[in-house]
PDB file of C-alpha atoms and ligand atoms in Angstrom:
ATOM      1  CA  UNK A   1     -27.144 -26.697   6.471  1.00  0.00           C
ATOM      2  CA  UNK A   2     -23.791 -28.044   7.921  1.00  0.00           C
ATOM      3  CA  UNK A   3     -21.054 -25.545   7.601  1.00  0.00           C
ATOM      4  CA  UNK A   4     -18.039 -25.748   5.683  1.00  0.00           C
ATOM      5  CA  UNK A   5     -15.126 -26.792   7.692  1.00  0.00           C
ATOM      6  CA  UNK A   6     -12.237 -23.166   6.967  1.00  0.00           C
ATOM      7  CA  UNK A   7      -9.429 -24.499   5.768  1.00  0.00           C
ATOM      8  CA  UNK A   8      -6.486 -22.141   5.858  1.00  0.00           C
ATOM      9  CA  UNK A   9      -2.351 -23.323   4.529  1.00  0.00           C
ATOM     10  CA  UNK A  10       0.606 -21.681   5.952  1.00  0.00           C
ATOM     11  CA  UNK A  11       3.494 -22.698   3.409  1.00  0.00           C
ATOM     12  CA  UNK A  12       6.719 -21.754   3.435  1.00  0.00           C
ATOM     13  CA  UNK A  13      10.256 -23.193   3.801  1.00  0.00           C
ATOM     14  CA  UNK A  14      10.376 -22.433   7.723  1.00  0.00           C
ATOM     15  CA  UNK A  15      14.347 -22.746   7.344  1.00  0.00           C
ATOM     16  CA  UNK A  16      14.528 -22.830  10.874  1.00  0.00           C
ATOM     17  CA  UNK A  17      10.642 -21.749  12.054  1.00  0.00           C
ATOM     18  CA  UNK A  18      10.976 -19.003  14.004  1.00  0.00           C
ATOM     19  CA  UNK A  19       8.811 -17.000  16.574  1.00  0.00           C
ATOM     20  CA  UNK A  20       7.629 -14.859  13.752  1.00  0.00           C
ATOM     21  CA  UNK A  21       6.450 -17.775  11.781  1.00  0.00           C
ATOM     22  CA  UNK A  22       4.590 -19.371  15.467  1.00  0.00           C
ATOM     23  CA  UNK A  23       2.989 -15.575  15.728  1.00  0.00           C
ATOM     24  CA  UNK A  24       1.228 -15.903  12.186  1.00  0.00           C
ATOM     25  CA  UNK A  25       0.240 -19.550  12.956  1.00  0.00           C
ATOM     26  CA  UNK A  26      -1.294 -18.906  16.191  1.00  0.00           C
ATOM     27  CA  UNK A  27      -3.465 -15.631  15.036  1.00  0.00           C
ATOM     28  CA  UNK A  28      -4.361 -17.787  11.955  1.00  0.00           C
ATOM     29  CA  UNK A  29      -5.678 -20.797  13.920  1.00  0.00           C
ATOM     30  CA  UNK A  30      -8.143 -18.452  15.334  1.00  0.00           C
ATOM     31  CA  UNK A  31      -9.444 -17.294  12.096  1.00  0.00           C
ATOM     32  CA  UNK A  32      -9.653 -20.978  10.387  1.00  0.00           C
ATOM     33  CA  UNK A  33     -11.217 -24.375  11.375  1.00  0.00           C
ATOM     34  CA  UNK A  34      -7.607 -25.743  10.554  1.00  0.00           C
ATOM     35  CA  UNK A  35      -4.308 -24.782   9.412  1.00  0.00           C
ATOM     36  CA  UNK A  36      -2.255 -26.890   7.607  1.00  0.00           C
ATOM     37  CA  UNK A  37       1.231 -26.003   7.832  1.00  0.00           C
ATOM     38  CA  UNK A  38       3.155 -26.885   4.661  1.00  0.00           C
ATOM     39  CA  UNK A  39       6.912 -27.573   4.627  1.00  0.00           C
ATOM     40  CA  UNK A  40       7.853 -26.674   1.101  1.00  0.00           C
ATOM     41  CA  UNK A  41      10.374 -27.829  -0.798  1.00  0.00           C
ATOM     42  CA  UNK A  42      11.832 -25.039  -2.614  1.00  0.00           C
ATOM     43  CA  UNK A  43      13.986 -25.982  -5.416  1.00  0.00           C
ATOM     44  CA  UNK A  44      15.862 -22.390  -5.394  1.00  0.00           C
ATOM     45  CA  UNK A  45      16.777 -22.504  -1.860  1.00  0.00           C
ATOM     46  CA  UNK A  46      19.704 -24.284  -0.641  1.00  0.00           C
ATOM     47  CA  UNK A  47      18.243 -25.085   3.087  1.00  0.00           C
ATOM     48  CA  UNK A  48      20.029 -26.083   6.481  1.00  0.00           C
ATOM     49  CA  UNK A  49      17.413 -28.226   7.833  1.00  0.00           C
ATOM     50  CA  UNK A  50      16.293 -31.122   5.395  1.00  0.00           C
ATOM     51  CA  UNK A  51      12.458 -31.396   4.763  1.00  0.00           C
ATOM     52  CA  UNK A  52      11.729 -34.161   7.547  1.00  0.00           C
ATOM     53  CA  UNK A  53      13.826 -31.845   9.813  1.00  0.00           C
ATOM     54  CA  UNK A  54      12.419 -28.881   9.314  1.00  0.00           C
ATOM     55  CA  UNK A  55       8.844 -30.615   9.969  1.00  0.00           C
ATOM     56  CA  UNK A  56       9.845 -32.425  13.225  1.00  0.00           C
ATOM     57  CA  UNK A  57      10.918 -28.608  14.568  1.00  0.00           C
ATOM     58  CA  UNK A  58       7.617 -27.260  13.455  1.00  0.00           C
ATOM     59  CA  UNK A  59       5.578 -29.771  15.049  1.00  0.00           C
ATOM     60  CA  UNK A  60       7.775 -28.992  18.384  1.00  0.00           C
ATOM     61  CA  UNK A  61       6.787 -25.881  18.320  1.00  0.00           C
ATOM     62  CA  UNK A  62       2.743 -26.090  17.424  1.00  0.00           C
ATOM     63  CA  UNK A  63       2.180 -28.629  19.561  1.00  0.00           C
ATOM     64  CA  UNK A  64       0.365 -26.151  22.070  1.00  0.00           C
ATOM     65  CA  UNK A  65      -2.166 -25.139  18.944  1.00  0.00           C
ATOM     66  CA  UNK A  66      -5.096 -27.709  18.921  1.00  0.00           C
ATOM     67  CA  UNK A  67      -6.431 -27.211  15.081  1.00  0.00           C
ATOM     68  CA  UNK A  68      -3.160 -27.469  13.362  1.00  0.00           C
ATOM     69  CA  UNK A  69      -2.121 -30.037  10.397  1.00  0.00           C
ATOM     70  CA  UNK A  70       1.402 -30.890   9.721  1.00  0.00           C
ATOM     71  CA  UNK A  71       2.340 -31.513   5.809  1.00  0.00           C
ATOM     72  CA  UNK A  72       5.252 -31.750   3.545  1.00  0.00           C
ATOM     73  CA  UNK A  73       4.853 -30.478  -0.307  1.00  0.00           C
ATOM     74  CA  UNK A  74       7.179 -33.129  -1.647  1.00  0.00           C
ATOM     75  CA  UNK A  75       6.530 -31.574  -5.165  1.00  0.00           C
ATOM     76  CA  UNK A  76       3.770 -30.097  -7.160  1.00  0.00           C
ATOM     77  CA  UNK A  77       2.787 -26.184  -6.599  1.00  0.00           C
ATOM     78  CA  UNK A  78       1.024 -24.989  -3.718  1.00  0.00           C
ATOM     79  CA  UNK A  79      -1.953 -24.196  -5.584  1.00  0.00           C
ATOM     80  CA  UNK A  80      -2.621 -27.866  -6.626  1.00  0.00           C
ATOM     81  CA  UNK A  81      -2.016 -28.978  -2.949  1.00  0.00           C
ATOM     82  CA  UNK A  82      -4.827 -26.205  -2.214  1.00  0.00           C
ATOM     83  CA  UNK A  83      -7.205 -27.687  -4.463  1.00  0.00           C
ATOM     84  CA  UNK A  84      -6.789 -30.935  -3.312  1.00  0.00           C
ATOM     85  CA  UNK A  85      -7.590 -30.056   0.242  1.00  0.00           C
ATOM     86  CA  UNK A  86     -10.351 -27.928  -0.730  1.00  0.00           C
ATOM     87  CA  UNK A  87      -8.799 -24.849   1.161  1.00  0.00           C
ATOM     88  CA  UNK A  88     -10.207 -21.393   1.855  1.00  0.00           C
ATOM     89  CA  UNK A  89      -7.479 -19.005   1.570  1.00  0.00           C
ATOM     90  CA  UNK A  90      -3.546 -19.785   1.540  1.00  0.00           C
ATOM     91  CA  UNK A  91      -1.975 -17.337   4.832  1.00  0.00           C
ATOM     92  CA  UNK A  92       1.374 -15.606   4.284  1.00  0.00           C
ATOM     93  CA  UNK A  93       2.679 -13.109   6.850  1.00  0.00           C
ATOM     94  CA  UNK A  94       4.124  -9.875   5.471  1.00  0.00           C
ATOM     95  CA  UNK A  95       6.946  -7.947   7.144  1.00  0.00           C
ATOM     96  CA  UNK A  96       7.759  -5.294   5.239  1.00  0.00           C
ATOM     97  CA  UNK A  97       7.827  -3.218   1.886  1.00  0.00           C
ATOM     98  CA  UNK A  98      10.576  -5.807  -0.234  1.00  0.00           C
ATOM     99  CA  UNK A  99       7.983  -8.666   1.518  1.00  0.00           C
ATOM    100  CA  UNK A 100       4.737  -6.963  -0.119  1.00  0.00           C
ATOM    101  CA  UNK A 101       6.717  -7.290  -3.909  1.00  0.00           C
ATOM    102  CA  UNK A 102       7.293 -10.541  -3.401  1.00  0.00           C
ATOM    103  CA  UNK A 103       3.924 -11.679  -1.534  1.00  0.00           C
ATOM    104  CA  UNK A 104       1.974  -9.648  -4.196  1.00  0.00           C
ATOM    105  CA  UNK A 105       3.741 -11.709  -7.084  1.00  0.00           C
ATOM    106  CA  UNK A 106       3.061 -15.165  -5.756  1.00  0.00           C
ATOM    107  CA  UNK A 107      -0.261 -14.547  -4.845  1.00  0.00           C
ATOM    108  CA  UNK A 108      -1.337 -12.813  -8.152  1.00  0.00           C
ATOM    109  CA  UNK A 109       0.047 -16.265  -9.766  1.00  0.00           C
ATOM    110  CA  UNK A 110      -1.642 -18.419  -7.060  1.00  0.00           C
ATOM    111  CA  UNK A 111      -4.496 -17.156  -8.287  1.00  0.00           C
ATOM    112  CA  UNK A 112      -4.006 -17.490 -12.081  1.00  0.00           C
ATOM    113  CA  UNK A 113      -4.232 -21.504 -11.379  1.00  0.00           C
ATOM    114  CA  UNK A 114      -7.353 -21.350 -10.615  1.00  0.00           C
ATOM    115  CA  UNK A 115      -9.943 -18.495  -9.599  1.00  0.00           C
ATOM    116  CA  UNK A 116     -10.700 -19.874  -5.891  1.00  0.00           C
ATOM    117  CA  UNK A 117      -7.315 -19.216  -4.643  1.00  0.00           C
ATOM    118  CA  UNK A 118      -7.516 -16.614  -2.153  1.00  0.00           C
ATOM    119  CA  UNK A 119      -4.620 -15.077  -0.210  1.00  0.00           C
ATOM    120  CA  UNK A 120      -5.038 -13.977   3.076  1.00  0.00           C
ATOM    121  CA  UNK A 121      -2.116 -11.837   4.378  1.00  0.00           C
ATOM    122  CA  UNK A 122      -1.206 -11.261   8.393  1.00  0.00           C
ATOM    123  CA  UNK A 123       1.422  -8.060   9.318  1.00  0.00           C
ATOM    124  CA  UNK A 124       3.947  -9.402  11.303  1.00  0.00           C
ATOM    125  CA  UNK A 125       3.499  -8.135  14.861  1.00  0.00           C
ATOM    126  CA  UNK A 126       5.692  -5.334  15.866  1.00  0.00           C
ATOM    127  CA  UNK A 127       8.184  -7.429  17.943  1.00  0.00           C
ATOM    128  CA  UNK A 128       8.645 -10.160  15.069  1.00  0.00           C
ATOM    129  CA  UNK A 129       9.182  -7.969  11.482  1.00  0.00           C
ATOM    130  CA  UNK A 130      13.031  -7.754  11.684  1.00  0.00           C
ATOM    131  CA  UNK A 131      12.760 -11.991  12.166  1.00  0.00           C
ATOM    132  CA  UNK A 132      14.556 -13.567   8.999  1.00  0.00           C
ATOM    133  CA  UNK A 133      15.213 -17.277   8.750  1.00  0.00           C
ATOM    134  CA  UNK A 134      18.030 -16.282   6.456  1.00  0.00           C
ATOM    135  CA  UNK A 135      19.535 -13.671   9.255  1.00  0.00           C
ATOM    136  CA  UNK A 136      18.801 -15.993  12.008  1.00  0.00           C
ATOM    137  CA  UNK A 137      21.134 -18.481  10.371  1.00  0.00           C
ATOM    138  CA  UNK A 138      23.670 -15.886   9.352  1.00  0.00           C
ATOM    139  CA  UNK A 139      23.881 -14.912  13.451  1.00  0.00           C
ATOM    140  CA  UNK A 140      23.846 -18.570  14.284  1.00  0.00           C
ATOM    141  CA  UNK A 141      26.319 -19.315  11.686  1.00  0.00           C
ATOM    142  CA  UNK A 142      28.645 -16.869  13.808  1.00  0.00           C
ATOM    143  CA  UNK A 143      27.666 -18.156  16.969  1.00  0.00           C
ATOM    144  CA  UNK A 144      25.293 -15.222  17.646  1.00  0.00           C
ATOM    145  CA  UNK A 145      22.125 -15.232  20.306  1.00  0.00           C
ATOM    146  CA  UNK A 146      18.940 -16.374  18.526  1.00  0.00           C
ATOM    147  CA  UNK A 147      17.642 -17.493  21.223  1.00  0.00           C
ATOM    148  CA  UNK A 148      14.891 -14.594  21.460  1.00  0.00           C
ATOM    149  CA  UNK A 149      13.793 -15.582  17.787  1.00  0.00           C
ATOM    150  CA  UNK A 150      13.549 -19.222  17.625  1.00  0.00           C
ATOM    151  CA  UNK A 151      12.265 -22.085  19.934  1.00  0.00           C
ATOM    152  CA  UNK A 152      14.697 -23.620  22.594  1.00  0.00           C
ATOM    153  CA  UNK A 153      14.667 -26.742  20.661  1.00  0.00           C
ATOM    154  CA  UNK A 154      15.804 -25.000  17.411  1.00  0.00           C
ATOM    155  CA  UNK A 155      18.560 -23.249  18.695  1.00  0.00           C
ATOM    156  CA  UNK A 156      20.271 -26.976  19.994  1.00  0.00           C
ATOM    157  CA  UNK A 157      20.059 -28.098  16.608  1.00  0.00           C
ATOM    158  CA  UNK A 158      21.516 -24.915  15.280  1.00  0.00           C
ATOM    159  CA  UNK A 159      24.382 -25.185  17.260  1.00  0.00           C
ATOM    160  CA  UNK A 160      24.865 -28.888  16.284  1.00  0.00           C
ATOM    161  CA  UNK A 161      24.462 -27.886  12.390  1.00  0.00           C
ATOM    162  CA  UNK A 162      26.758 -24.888  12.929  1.00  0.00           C
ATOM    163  CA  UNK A 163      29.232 -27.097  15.317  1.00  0.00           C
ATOM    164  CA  UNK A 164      28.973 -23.990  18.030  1.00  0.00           C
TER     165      UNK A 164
HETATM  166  P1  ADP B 201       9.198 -18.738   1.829  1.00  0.00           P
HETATM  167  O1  ADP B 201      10.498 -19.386   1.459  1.00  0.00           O
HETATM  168  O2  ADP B 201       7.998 -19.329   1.170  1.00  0.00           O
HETATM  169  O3  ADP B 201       9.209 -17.224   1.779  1.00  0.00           O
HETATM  170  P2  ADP B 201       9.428 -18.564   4.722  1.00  0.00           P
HETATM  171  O4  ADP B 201       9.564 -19.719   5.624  1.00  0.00           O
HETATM  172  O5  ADP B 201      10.596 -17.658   4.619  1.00  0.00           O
HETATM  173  O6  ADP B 201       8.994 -19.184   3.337  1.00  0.00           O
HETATM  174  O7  ADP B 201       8.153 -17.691   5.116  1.00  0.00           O
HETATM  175  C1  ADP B 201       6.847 -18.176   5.044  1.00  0.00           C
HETATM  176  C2  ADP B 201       5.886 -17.013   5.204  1.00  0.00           C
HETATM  177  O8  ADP B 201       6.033 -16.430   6.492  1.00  0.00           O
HETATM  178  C3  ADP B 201       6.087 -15.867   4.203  1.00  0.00           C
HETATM  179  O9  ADP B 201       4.819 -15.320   3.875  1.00  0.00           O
HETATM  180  C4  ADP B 201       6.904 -14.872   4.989  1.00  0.00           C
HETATM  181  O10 ADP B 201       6.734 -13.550   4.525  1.00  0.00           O
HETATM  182  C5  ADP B 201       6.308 -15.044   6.371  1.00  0.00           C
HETATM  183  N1  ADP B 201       7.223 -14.659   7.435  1.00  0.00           N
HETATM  184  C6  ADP B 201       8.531 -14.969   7.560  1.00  0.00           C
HETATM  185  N2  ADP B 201       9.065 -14.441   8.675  1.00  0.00           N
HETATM  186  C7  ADP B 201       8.060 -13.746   9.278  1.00  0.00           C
HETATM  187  C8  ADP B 201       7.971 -12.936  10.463  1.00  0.00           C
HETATM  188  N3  ADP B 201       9.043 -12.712  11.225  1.00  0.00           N
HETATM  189  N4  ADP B 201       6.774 -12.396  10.773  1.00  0.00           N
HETATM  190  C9  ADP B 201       5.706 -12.592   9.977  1.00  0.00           C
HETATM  191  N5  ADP B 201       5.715 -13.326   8.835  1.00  0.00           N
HETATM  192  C10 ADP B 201       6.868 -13.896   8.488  1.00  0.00           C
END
């Protein structure tokens, strides 16, 4: 019997990726066969980094992780991406009790489109829950140190979107 390849999708907006978002990415790539990382496009967000950006700073940053897949969810839901991969489980990392409302909600509709959608949830490692993308841009915004929560690379192009 050949075994099914694991198939596990880290989506999220990754508006910049930050170390907290690498940490969840490199415990899941030991639990799956592969991990897609999905760039969503979320139509409520206003983001910094355009799509194509924010996917040429994640795949900086992975490129150390050998069973890793880079995609961009143009537009559809998640879920339908899911199916069409055949995944196992979609991975979210949770931080804290506001995360856990909102984590609970999307997964318990994740898995109203169809009953094979699993969610598997990682706690952010001690060192990474206070990590926001939205605070990391708020400090960068005002010319503040992220260098301890981003990737090198990410913090030049910071600066050049923030004109610091
Ligand atoms: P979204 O817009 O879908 O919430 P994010 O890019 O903000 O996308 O986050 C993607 C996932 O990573 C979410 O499950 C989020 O809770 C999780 N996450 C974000 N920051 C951290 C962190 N510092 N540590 C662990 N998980 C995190």
């Amino acid at each position: 019997m050949t075994k099914e390849k694991k198939i596990g999708i880290y989506a999220g907006s990754f508006d910049p990726f930050t170390f907290g978002h690498l940490n969840i990415i490199e415990r899941a790539s030991k639990l799956f066969d592969e991990v897609i990382v999905l760039v969503a496009i979320n139509t409520s967000k206003k983001t910094l980094f355009t799509p194509e950006e924010r996917l040429d700073l994640v795949r900086m940053s992975v490129s150390h992780i050998e069973n890793i897949r880079l995609d961009v969810l143009e537009d559809g839901l998640v879920a339908h991406y899911y199916q069409e991969v055949g995944a196992s489980a979609l991975i979210r990392g949770l931080r804290n009790a506001t995360d856990f409302d909102y984590e609970f909600s999307i997964a318990s509709a994740n898995a109203l489109q169809g009953d094979t959608i699993e969610t598997v949830i990682l706690y952010a490692a001690d060192e990474y829950r206070f990590m926001s993308s939205s605070l990391i841009k708020e400090i960068a915004y005002f010319d503040g140190d992220v260098s301890r929560m981003v990737p090198k690379h990410i913090d030049g192009k910071m600066k050049e979107k923030y004109n610091n």
